[in-house]
Short mmCIF file of C-alpha atoms in Angstrom, two decimals:
data_model
loop_
_atom_site.label_atom_id
_atom_site.label_comp_id
_atom_site.label_asym_id
_atom_site.label_seq_id
_atom_site.Cartn_x
_atom_site.Cartn_y
_atom_site.Cartn_z
CA UNK A 1 25.36 -59.31 -69.37
CA UNK A 2 22.96 -61.89 -69.36
CA UNK A 3 22.00 -64.72 -66.60
CA UNK A 4 20.71 -68.28 -67.26
CA UNK A 5 17.15 -68.31 -66.88
CA UNK A 6 17.54 -70.85 -63.99
CA UNK A 7 19.64 -68.56 -61.89
CA UNK A 8 18.29 -66.74 -58.69
CA UNK A 9 18.88 -62.85 -59.24
CA UNK A 10 19.31 -60.60 -56.49
CA UNK A 11 19.19 -56.86 -56.59
CA UNK A 12 21.90 -55.30 -53.98
CA UNK A 13 21.38 -51.34 -53.42
CA UNK A 14 24.98 -49.87 -52.90
CA UNK A 15 24.84 -47.07 -50.60
CA UNK A 16 27.11 -44.61 -48.94
CA UNK A 17 28.85 -40.79 -49.09
CA UNK A 18 30.65 -39.71 -52.01
CA UNK A 19 34.00 -40.95 -52.43
CA UNK A 20 34.05 -43.78 -50.08
CA UNK A 21 34.84 -46.50 -52.87
CA UNK A 22 31.22 -47.99 -54.28
CA UNK A 23 32.34 -47.74 -57.82
CA UNK A 24 35.78 -49.02 -57.09
CA UNK A 25 34.08 -51.81 -55.28
CA UNK A 26 32.04 -52.82 -58.07
CA UNK A 27 35.23 -52.67 -60.82
CA UNK A 28 37.18 -54.85 -58.12
CA UNK A 29 34.20 -57.43 -57.96
CA UNK A 30 33.55 -57.63 -61.79
CA UNK A 31 37.11 -58.26 -62.20
CA UNK A 32 37.49 -60.91 -59.27
CA UNK A 33 34.54 -62.77 -60.33
CA UNK A 34 35.31 -62.86 -63.85
CA UNK A 35 32.35 -60.48 -64.98
CA UNK A 36 34.81 -58.23 -66.69
CA UNK A 37 36.19 -58.76 -69.75
CA UNK A 38 40.07 -58.18 -70.49
CA UNK A 39 38.95 -55.73 -73.08
CA UNK A 40 36.99 -53.55 -70.45
CA UNK A 41 39.94 -54.28 -68.01
CA UNK A 42 42.45 -52.68 -70.94
CA UNK A 43 40.06 -49.87 -71.66
CA UNK A 44 39.95 -48.81 -67.71
CA UNK A 45 43.91 -49.04 -67.74
CA UNK A 46 43.97 -46.83 -70.40
CA UNK A 47 41.82 -44.21 -69.27
CA UNK A 48 43.74 -44.17 -65.64
CA UNK A 49 46.95 -43.67 -68.40
CA UNK A 50 45.27 -40.70 -69.93
CA UNK A 51 44.45 -38.56 -66.73
CA UNK A 52 47.82 -40.00 -65.22
CA UNK A 53 46.49 -41.89 -62.61
CA UNK A 54 47.12 -45.37 -61.17
CA UNK A 55 45.23 -47.90 -62.15
CA UNK A 56 41.29 -47.35 -61.01
CA UNK A 57 38.82 -50.37 -60.76
CA UNK A 58 36.00 -47.70 -61.09
CA UNK A 59 36.84 -46.72 -64.54
CA UNK A 60 35.58 -50.37 -65.59
CA UNK A 61 32.20 -49.60 -64.39
CA UNK A 62 31.61 -45.72 -65.52
CA UNK A 63 30.25 -45.53 -68.86
CA UNK A 64 30.95 -41.80 -69.91
CA UNK A 65 34.65 -39.90 -70.14
CA UNK A 66 33.17 -36.66 -68.55
CA UNK A 67 32.26 -38.95 -65.30
CA UNK A 68 35.62 -40.55 -64.95
CA UNK A 69 36.93 -37.03 -65.44
CA UNK A 70 34.69 -35.40 -62.44
CA UNK A 71 35.18 -38.41 -60.49
CA UNK A 72 31.47 -39.05 -59.80
CA UNK A 73 28.80 -41.25 -60.36
CA UNK A 74 26.06 -39.43 -62.10
CA UNK A 75 23.35 -42.28 -62.74
CA UNK A 76 21.90 -45.10 -61.05
CA UNK A 77 24.20 -47.84 -62.89
CA UNK A 78 23.46 -51.72 -62.89
CA UNK A 79 26.13 -54.36 -62.80
CA UNK A 80 25.83 -57.96 -62.75
CA UNK A 81 28.35 -60.57 -61.21
CA UNK A 82 27.62 -64.18 -60.93
CA UNK A 83 28.48 -66.51 -57.82
CA UNK A 84 27.50 -70.11 -57.71
CA UNK A 85 23.96 -70.46 -58.25
CA UNK A 86 22.97 -66.88 -57.78
CA UNK A 87 23.29 -63.63 -60.02
CA UNK A 88 23.77 -60.29 -58.05
CA UNK A 89 22.61 -57.14 -59.52
CA UNK A 90 24.62 -54.45 -57.99
CA UNK A 91 22.64 -51.26 -58.40
CA UNK A 92 25.13 -48.09 -57.97
CA UNK A 93 23.49 -45.21 -56.67
CA UNK A 94 24.94 -41.50 -56.40
CA UNK A 95 26.00 -40.59 -53.12
CA UNK A 96 25.71 -36.77 -53.96
CA UNK A 97 23.29 -35.00 -51.78
CA UNK A 98 21.76 -33.23 -55.00
CA UNK A 99 21.33 -36.54 -56.51
CA UNK A 100 19.31 -38.13 -53.63
CA UNK A 101 16.12 -38.70 -56.19
CA UNK A 102 18.18 -40.88 -58.13
CA UNK A 103 19.49 -42.88 -54.86
CA UNK A 104 16.04 -43.25 -53.91
CA UNK A 105 15.05 -44.77 -57.22
CA UNK A 106 18.21 -47.31 -56.98
CA UNK A 107 17.60 -48.38 -53.62
CA UNK A 108 13.90 -48.86 -54.28
CA UNK A 109 14.53 -51.86 -56.33
CA UNK A 110 16.96 -53.76 -53.83
CA UNK A 111 16.64 -57.00 -51.85
CA UNK A 112 19.58 -55.88 -49.96
CA UNK A 113 21.25 -52.98 -48.97
CA UNK A 114 25.09 -52.49 -49.12
CA UNK A 115 26.62 -49.41 -47.43
CA UNK A 116 30.13 -48.64 -48.21
CA UNK A 117 31.56 -46.75 -45.29
CA UNK A 118 35.54 -45.26 -45.52
CA UNK A 119 37.60 -46.07 -42.67
CA UNK A 120 40.06 -43.39 -43.86
CA UNK A 121 40.96 -40.56 -41.49
CA UNK A 122 38.22 -37.54 -42.08
CA UNK A 123 35.73 -39.95 -43.57
CA UNK A 124 34.17 -42.37 -41.47
CA UNK A 125 30.46 -42.23 -40.79
CA UNK A 126 28.70 -39.03 -42.06
CA UNK A 127 25.50 -37.77 -41.74
CA UNK A 128 24.42 -38.77 -45.59
CA UNK A 129 26.27 -42.30 -44.52
CA UNK A 130 22.86 -42.25 -42.08
CA UNK A 131 20.36 -40.67 -44.22
CA UNK A 132 20.94 -43.41 -46.98
CA UNK A 133 20.22 -46.14 -44.29
CA UNK A 134 17.15 -44.48 -43.19
CA UNK A 135 15.97 -44.32 -46.72
CA UNK A 136 17.02 -47.79 -47.46
CA UNK A 137 14.93 -48.87 -44.48
CA UNK A 138 11.82 -46.76 -45.21
CA UNK A 139 11.83 -48.24 -48.56
CA UNK A 140 11.38 -51.88 -47.32
CA UNK A 141 14.75 -53.23 -47.40
CA UNK A 142 15.36 -55.34 -44.33
CA UNK A 143 18.83 -57.02 -44.86
CA UNK A 144 22.15 -54.89 -44.47
CA UNK A 145 25.61 -55.49 -44.96
CA UNK A 146 28.19 -52.93 -43.98
CA UNK A 147 31.50 -53.19 -46.17
CA UNK A 148 33.85 -50.97 -43.96
CA UNK A 149 36.27 -49.82 -47.21
CA UNK A 150 39.92 -48.29 -47.34
CA UNK A 151 41.46 -50.76 -44.39
CA UNK A 152 44.55 -50.47 -46.36
CA UNK A 153 44.99 -47.21 -45.83
CA UNK A 154 44.56 -47.24 -41.99
CA UNK A 155 47.16 -50.04 -41.80
CA UNK A 156 44.08 -52.65 -41.07
CA UNK A 157 43.53 -51.49 -37.83
CA UNK A 158 40.79 -53.69 -36.15
CA UNK A 159 40.13 -51.07 -33.59
CA UNK A 160 38.85 -48.34 -36.23
CA UNK A 161 36.74 -50.95 -37.70
CA UNK A 162 35.25 -51.88 -34.52
CA UNK A 163 34.69 -47.95 -34.04
CA UNK A 164 32.79 -47.82 -36.64
CA UNK A 165 30.71 -50.81 -36.37
CA UNK A 166 29.82 -49.66 -32.74
CA UNK A 167 29.18 -46.00 -34.24
CA UNK A 168 26.42 -47.71 -36.47
CA UNK A 169 24.66 -50.03 -34.31
CA UNK A 170 22.42 -47.99 -32.25
CA UNK A 171 21.31 -45.92 -35.21
CA UNK A 172 20.91 -49.13 -37.16
CA UNK A 173 18.47 -50.75 -34.53
CA UNK A 174 16.79 -47.51 -34.28
CA UNK A 175 15.41 -47.30 -37.60
CA UNK A 176 14.18 -50.69 -37.60
CA UNK A 177 16.84 -53.12 -39.09
CA UNK A 178 17.09 -55.97 -36.86
CA UNK A 179 20.70 -57.23 -35.50
CA UNK A 180 20.64 -60.43 -37.15
CA UNK A 181 20.08 -58.96 -40.76
CA UNK A 182 23.08 -56.67 -40.28
CA UNK A 183 26.82 -57.69 -41.01
CA UNK A 184 29.83 -55.65 -41.09
CA UNK A 185 32.81 -56.74 -43.29
CA UNK A 186 36.19 -54.93 -43.41
CA UNK A 187 37.63 -54.66 -46.87
CA UNK A 188 39.81 -52.93 -49.09
CA UNK A 189 38.07 -52.44 -52.61
CA UNK A 190 41.09 -50.75 -54.33
CA UNK A 191 43.21 -53.87 -53.42
CA UNK A 192 40.41 -56.13 -53.84
CA UNK A 193 40.91 -57.79 -50.25
CA UNK A 194 38.04 -59.47 -48.35
CA UNK A 195 35.86 -59.04 -51.19
CA UNK A 196 35.93 -62.87 -52.65
CA UNK A 197 38.65 -64.33 -50.86
CA UNK A 198 39.69 -63.66 -47.05
CA UNK A 199 42.42 -61.16 -46.57
CA UNK A 200 45.76 -62.33 -45.33
CA UNK A 201 46.00 -58.74 -44.01
CA UNK A 202 43.17 -59.28 -41.50
CA UNK A 203 43.42 -62.29 -39.99
CA UNK A 204 41.69 -60.75 -36.95
CA UNK A 205 38.70 -60.70 -39.02
CA UNK A 206 36.78 -64.24 -38.32
CA UNK A 207 33.72 -63.74 -40.78
CA UNK A 208 32.94 -64.43 -44.62
CA UNK A 209 34.24 -62.41 -47.01
CA UNK A 210 31.94 -59.71 -48.70
CA UNK A 211 30.50 -62.04 -51.79
CA UNK A 212 29.92 -64.79 -49.04
CA UNK A 213 27.82 -62.63 -46.85
CA UNK A 214 25.77 -61.38 -49.28
CA UNK A 215 25.48 -64.59 -50.46
CA UNK A 216 24.15 -65.91 -47.23
CA UNK A 217 21.66 -62.92 -46.78
CA UNK A 218 20.28 -63.64 -50.46
CA UNK A 219 19.84 -67.21 -49.66
CA UNK A 220 17.09 -66.39 -47.05
CA UNK A 221 16.00 -63.09 -48.20
CA UNK A 222 12.46 -63.33 -49.88
CA UNK A 223 10.21 -60.45 -50.19
CA UNK A 224 7.15 -61.38 -48.08
CA UNK A 225 3.78 -61.11 -49.63
CA UNK A 226 0.19 -61.29 -48.54
CA UNK A 227 -1.98 -64.16 -49.43
CA UNK A 228 -4.87 -61.99 -50.45
CA UNK A 229 -5.21 -61.27 -54.46
CA UNK A 230 -3.96 -57.90 -55.76
CA UNK A 231 -3.50 -57.24 -59.57
CA UNK A 232 -2.48 -53.46 -60.51
CA UNK A 233 -4.00 -52.62 -63.75
CA UNK A 234 -2.73 -51.05 -66.81
CA UNK A 235 -5.88 -50.98 -69.32
CA UNK A 236 -7.78 -53.11 -71.32
CA UNK A 237 -6.84 -54.29 -74.89
CA UNK A 238 -9.76 -55.55 -77.24
CA UNK A 239 -10.00 -59.48 -78.16
CA UNK A 240 -12.32 -61.69 -80.25
CA UNK A 241 -14.08 -62.68 -77.27
CA UNK A 242 -14.08 -59.08 -75.77
CA UNK A 243 -11.93 -56.98 -73.78
CA UNK A 244 -8.79 -58.25 -71.83
CA UNK A 245 -7.75 -56.43 -68.79
CA UNK A 246 -4.17 -56.26 -68.39
CA UNK A 247 -1.90 -55.65 -65.22
CA UNK A 248 0.65 -57.20 -62.84
CA UNK A 249 0.04 -59.27 -60.05
CA UNK A 250 1.80 -57.72 -56.98
CA UNK A 251 0.30 -60.28 -54.09
CA UNK A 252 -1.49 -63.36 -54.25
CA UNK A 253 -2.72 -65.80 -56.90
CA UNK A 254 -5.62 -65.51 -59.54
CA UNK A 255 -7.69 -68.59 -60.56
CA UNK A 256 -10.22 -68.99 -63.28
CA UNK A 257 -13.77 -68.94 -62.03
CA UNK A 258 -12.51 -66.70 -59.00
CA UNK A 259 -14.95 -64.04 -57.80
CA UNK A 260 -12.89 -60.45 -58.01
CA UNK A 261 -13.57 -56.75 -57.26
CA UNK A 262 -12.42 -53.70 -59.40
CA UNK A 263 -11.31 -51.10 -56.94
CA UNK A 264 -11.82 -48.02 -56.44
CA UNK A 265 -15.17 -48.32 -58.20
CA UNK A 266 -16.18 -51.45 -56.42
CA UNK A 267 -17.61 -53.42 -59.62
CA UNK A 268 -18.02 -57.10 -59.12
CA UNK A 269 -16.96 -59.69 -61.46
CA UNK A 270 -15.96 -63.17 -62.22
CA UNK A 271 -12.85 -64.13 -63.94
CA UNK A 272 -13.49 -66.36 -67.46
CA UNK A 273 -9.88 -66.69 -68.63
CA UNK A 274 -6.13 -65.87 -67.95
CA UNK A 275 -3.64 -65.40 -70.22
CA UNK A 276 -0.10 -65.09 -69.18
CA UNK A 277 2.83 -64.78 -71.84
CA UNK A 278 0.57 -65.60 -74.90
CA UNK A 279 -0.85 -68.81 -73.39
CA UNK A 280 -4.01 -69.56 -71.71
CA UNK A 281 -3.57 -70.89 -68.10
CA UNK A 282 -6.00 -71.61 -65.09
CA UNK A 283 -3.76 -70.04 -62.41
CA UNK A 284 -1.35 -67.02 -62.26
CA UNK A 285 0.76 -66.04 -59.67
CA UNK A 286 2.83 -63.22 -58.06
CA UNK A 287 4.89 -61.38 -60.27
CA UNK A 288 3.26 -62.46 -63.56
CA UNK A 289 1.89 -60.09 -65.83
CA UNK A 290 -1.54 -61.29 -66.83
CA UNK A 291 -4.12 -60.69 -69.52
CA UNK A 292 -7.86 -61.24 -67.70
CA UNK A 293 -11.25 -61.79 -69.70
CA UNK A 294 -13.81 -61.08 -67.01
CA UNK A 295 -17.62 -62.13 -67.40
CA UNK A 296 -18.57 -58.59 -67.73
CA UNK A 297 -17.07 -55.21 -69.06
CA UNK A 298 -15.83 -52.80 -66.53
CA UNK A 299 -17.05 -49.18 -66.39
CA UNK A 300 -14.55 -47.82 -64.76
CA UNK A 301 -11.24 -46.32 -65.66
CA UNK A 302 -8.89 -49.17 -65.44
CA UNK A 303 -5.41 -47.62 -65.38
CA UNK A 304 -4.10 -47.67 -61.93
CA UNK A 305 -7.19 -49.66 -60.74
CA UNK A 306 -6.92 -52.86 -58.48
CA UNK A 307 -8.46 -56.04 -58.76
CA UNK A 308 -8.76 -57.72 -55.49
CA UNK A 309 -10.39 -61.12 -54.11
CA UNK A 310 -14.13 -60.24 -53.59
CA UNK A 311 -13.69 -61.70 -49.86
CA UNK A 312 -10.48 -59.63 -48.90
CA UNK A 313 -9.95 -56.20 -50.37
CA UNK A 314 -7.75 -53.18 -49.53
CA UNK A 315 -8.72 -49.94 -47.76
CA UNK A 316 -10.56 -47.54 -50.33
CA UNK A 317 -10.12 -43.94 -49.08
CA UNK A 318 -8.95 -40.41 -50.13
CA UNK A 319 -7.01 -39.81 -47.12
CA UNK A 320 -3.79 -41.29 -46.78
CA UNK A 321 -1.59 -41.58 -43.51
CA UNK A 322 2.00 -41.91 -44.73
CA UNK A 323 5.87 -41.26 -43.94
CA UNK A 324 7.37 -38.89 -46.34
CA UNK A 325 10.80 -38.36 -47.42
CA UNK A 326 10.98 -34.40 -48.47
CA UNK A 327 13.05 -33.55 -51.34
CA UNK A 328 11.44 -30.67 -52.41
CA UNK A 329 9.14 -27.71 -51.40
CA UNK A 330 5.43 -29.10 -50.85
CA UNK A 331 2.96 -26.74 -51.91
CA UNK A 332 -0.94 -27.02 -52.07
CA UNK A 333 -0.96 -27.56 -55.65
CA UNK A 334 0.73 -31.11 -54.87
CA UNK A 335 0.16 -34.13 -56.85
CA UNK A 336 0.73 -37.87 -55.96
CA UNK A 337 1.66 -40.39 -58.85
CA UNK A 338 0.30 -43.72 -57.73
CA UNK A 339 0.72 -46.69 -59.82
CA UNK A 340 1.17 -44.27 -63.00
CA UNK A 341 -2.02 -42.34 -62.57
CA UNK A 342 -1.64 -38.69 -61.27
CA UNK A 343 -4.05 -37.82 -58.35
CA UNK A 344 -4.59 -34.03 -57.28
CA UNK A 345 -4.22 -33.27 -53.20
CA UNK A 346 -6.39 -31.34 -51.42
CA UNK A 347 -3.95 -30.73 -48.40
CA UNK A 348 -0.83 -32.19 -47.20
CA UNK A 349 -0.86 -31.78 -43.59
CA UNK A 350 2.57 -32.42 -41.32
CA UNK A 351 2.09 -34.18 -37.87
CA UNK A 352 5.44 -34.40 -36.92
CA UNK A 353 9.21 -34.38 -38.18
CA UNK A 354 11.30 -37.16 -38.34
CA UNK A 355 15.31 -36.94 -38.56
CA UNK A 356 16.92 -38.92 -41.21
CA UNK A 357 20.23 -38.64 -39.23
CA UNK A 358 19.18 -39.73 -35.81
CA UNK A 359 15.80 -41.55 -36.43
CA UNK A 360 14.26 -39.43 -33.76
CA UNK A 361 10.86 -37.88 -34.25
CA UNK A 362 10.18 -34.21 -33.28
CA UNK A 363 7.10 -31.87 -32.79
CA UNK A 364 8.11 -29.81 -36.23
CA UNK A 365 5.05 -29.33 -38.56
CA UNK A 366 7.42 -27.99 -41.54
CA UNK A 367 8.45 -30.35 -44.00
CA UNK A 368 12.36 -29.85 -44.27
CA UNK A 369 14.49 -30.56 -47.07
CA UNK A 370 16.01 -34.28 -46.84
CA UNK A 371 14.07 -34.79 -43.62
CA UNK A 372 11.18 -36.89 -43.19
CA UNK A 373 7.63 -36.35 -41.95
CA UNK A 374 4.84 -38.02 -40.72
CA UNK A 375 1.53 -36.66 -42.28
CA UNK A 376 -2.01 -36.96 -43.78
CA UNK A 377 -2.62 -36.50 -47.31
CA UNK A 378 -6.36 -35.72 -48.25
CA UNK A 379 -6.70 -36.51 -52.13
CA UNK A 380 -9.27 -35.26 -54.68
CA UNK A 381 -10.78 -38.97 -54.89
CA UNK A 382 -10.55 -42.48 -53.19
CA UNK A 383 -7.79 -44.92 -54.39
CA UNK A 384 -7.40 -48.42 -53.12
CA UNK A 385 -4.68 -48.50 -50.58
CA UNK A 386 -2.71 -50.65 -48.18
CA UNK A 387 0.21 -50.45 -45.74
CA UNK A 388 3.72 -50.60 -47.81
CA UNK A 389 4.32 -53.63 -45.33
CA UNK A 390 1.56 -55.51 -46.92
CA UNK A 391 1.58 -54.66 -50.72
CA UNK A 392 4.43 -52.25 -51.51
CA UNK A 393 2.68 -51.29 -54.85
CA UNK A 394 -0.45 -49.97 -53.13
CA UNK A 395 1.62 -48.39 -50.32
CA UNK A 396 3.99 -45.88 -51.91
CA UNK A 397 3.84 -42.79 -53.88
CA UNK A 398 5.81 -39.85 -55.36
CA UNK A 399 4.95 -36.58 -54.34
CA UNK A 400 5.11 -33.60 -56.84
CA UNK A 401 4.50 -29.90 -56.01
CA UNK A 402 4.56 -27.42 -58.59
CA UNK A 403 5.53 -30.08 -61.24
CA UNK A 404 8.58 -30.50 -59.39
CA UNK A 405 9.49 -33.80 -57.27
CA UNK A 406 9.09 -33.03 -53.77
CA UNK A 407 9.25 -36.46 -52.28
CA UNK A 408 8.29 -40.07 -51.81
CA UNK A 409 5.72 -41.32 -49.35
CA UNK A 410 5.19 -44.72 -47.73
CA UNK A 411 1.73 -45.42 -46.42
CA UNK A 412 1.57 -46.76 -42.99
CA UNK A 413 -2.00 -47.84 -42.84
#
């Protein structure tokens, strides 16, 4: 689906335990907002008949027959819906523990997290429910909407809704969400209740329906950025007037005539010319891809380098203090992938453990699977780094051990 150029697009990361209804929710919202064509709806009905099931809205979303048969969503999936002046890109990430790294990839693109929790008996709040919340907050998501699903299966019981809300409230606060940035909405994804219109079966609920709640957060949610210039470079390309350094602005703005520093080497230069989308400009801003002609040829390796304002530079260091979510065994031959570049680690020292289901720190010096750790990572060479809360692109990395995915790290300082 394509959006109008003037329409604001917000990413919504859907989180939650398996079988709690994420795909059903997306399918119902696609239908209720008119984003699903009648052809797609008819196809989903036909698949339901083939499987001898009642109509399942989730089949509108799933792309492969084997996924429908297996009744689990395999890959991170995006679906887009429009509401008022905004488009929501719903990122459906797997809820199964063996696919946790896919979930991390999906959540890292979210502006807002939408957690689906089933109110059905014997489902409710699980360890994985809390783990997904922990990861979302760790990755910098600040706004959270909790959709308490399957209310139709418990007779729309307000008490059960409040039980789930109260059961998550303390944990949500402990891991760093502000209470004013969290909302709970009771829904029935299968019946399409309280998604776009208020449900007549839940008159006790006085809040907005789900899409209105997401819209309210999206209108106020915006990624905070620092003023200092940060450009992550991809390399250099030749031009008639000399070499152009290409990269993306991840913080601040760049202007012609500006004095900059190329890190980690520390080479000084002046911006002579800026090109954005093939046109010469005097200034480029956060989020734009740029080609810069500098007043001198940069000698250092440019891939993964950082161009910063000369007066305000990120730290250049071979020691990283980070919180790492552990997804595999961390060995001595570890490598971090940082802005597209592989950098060998001399040592990964675990300082303490962090439970992803309670948020509590502990004295463990072992990196346990699906838990988090505070750690010091000593690299083979220096790189420009910054706290994740200041510049995300300079404050995160992926850890590999023995060429296997072992974790994702968030730099604290």
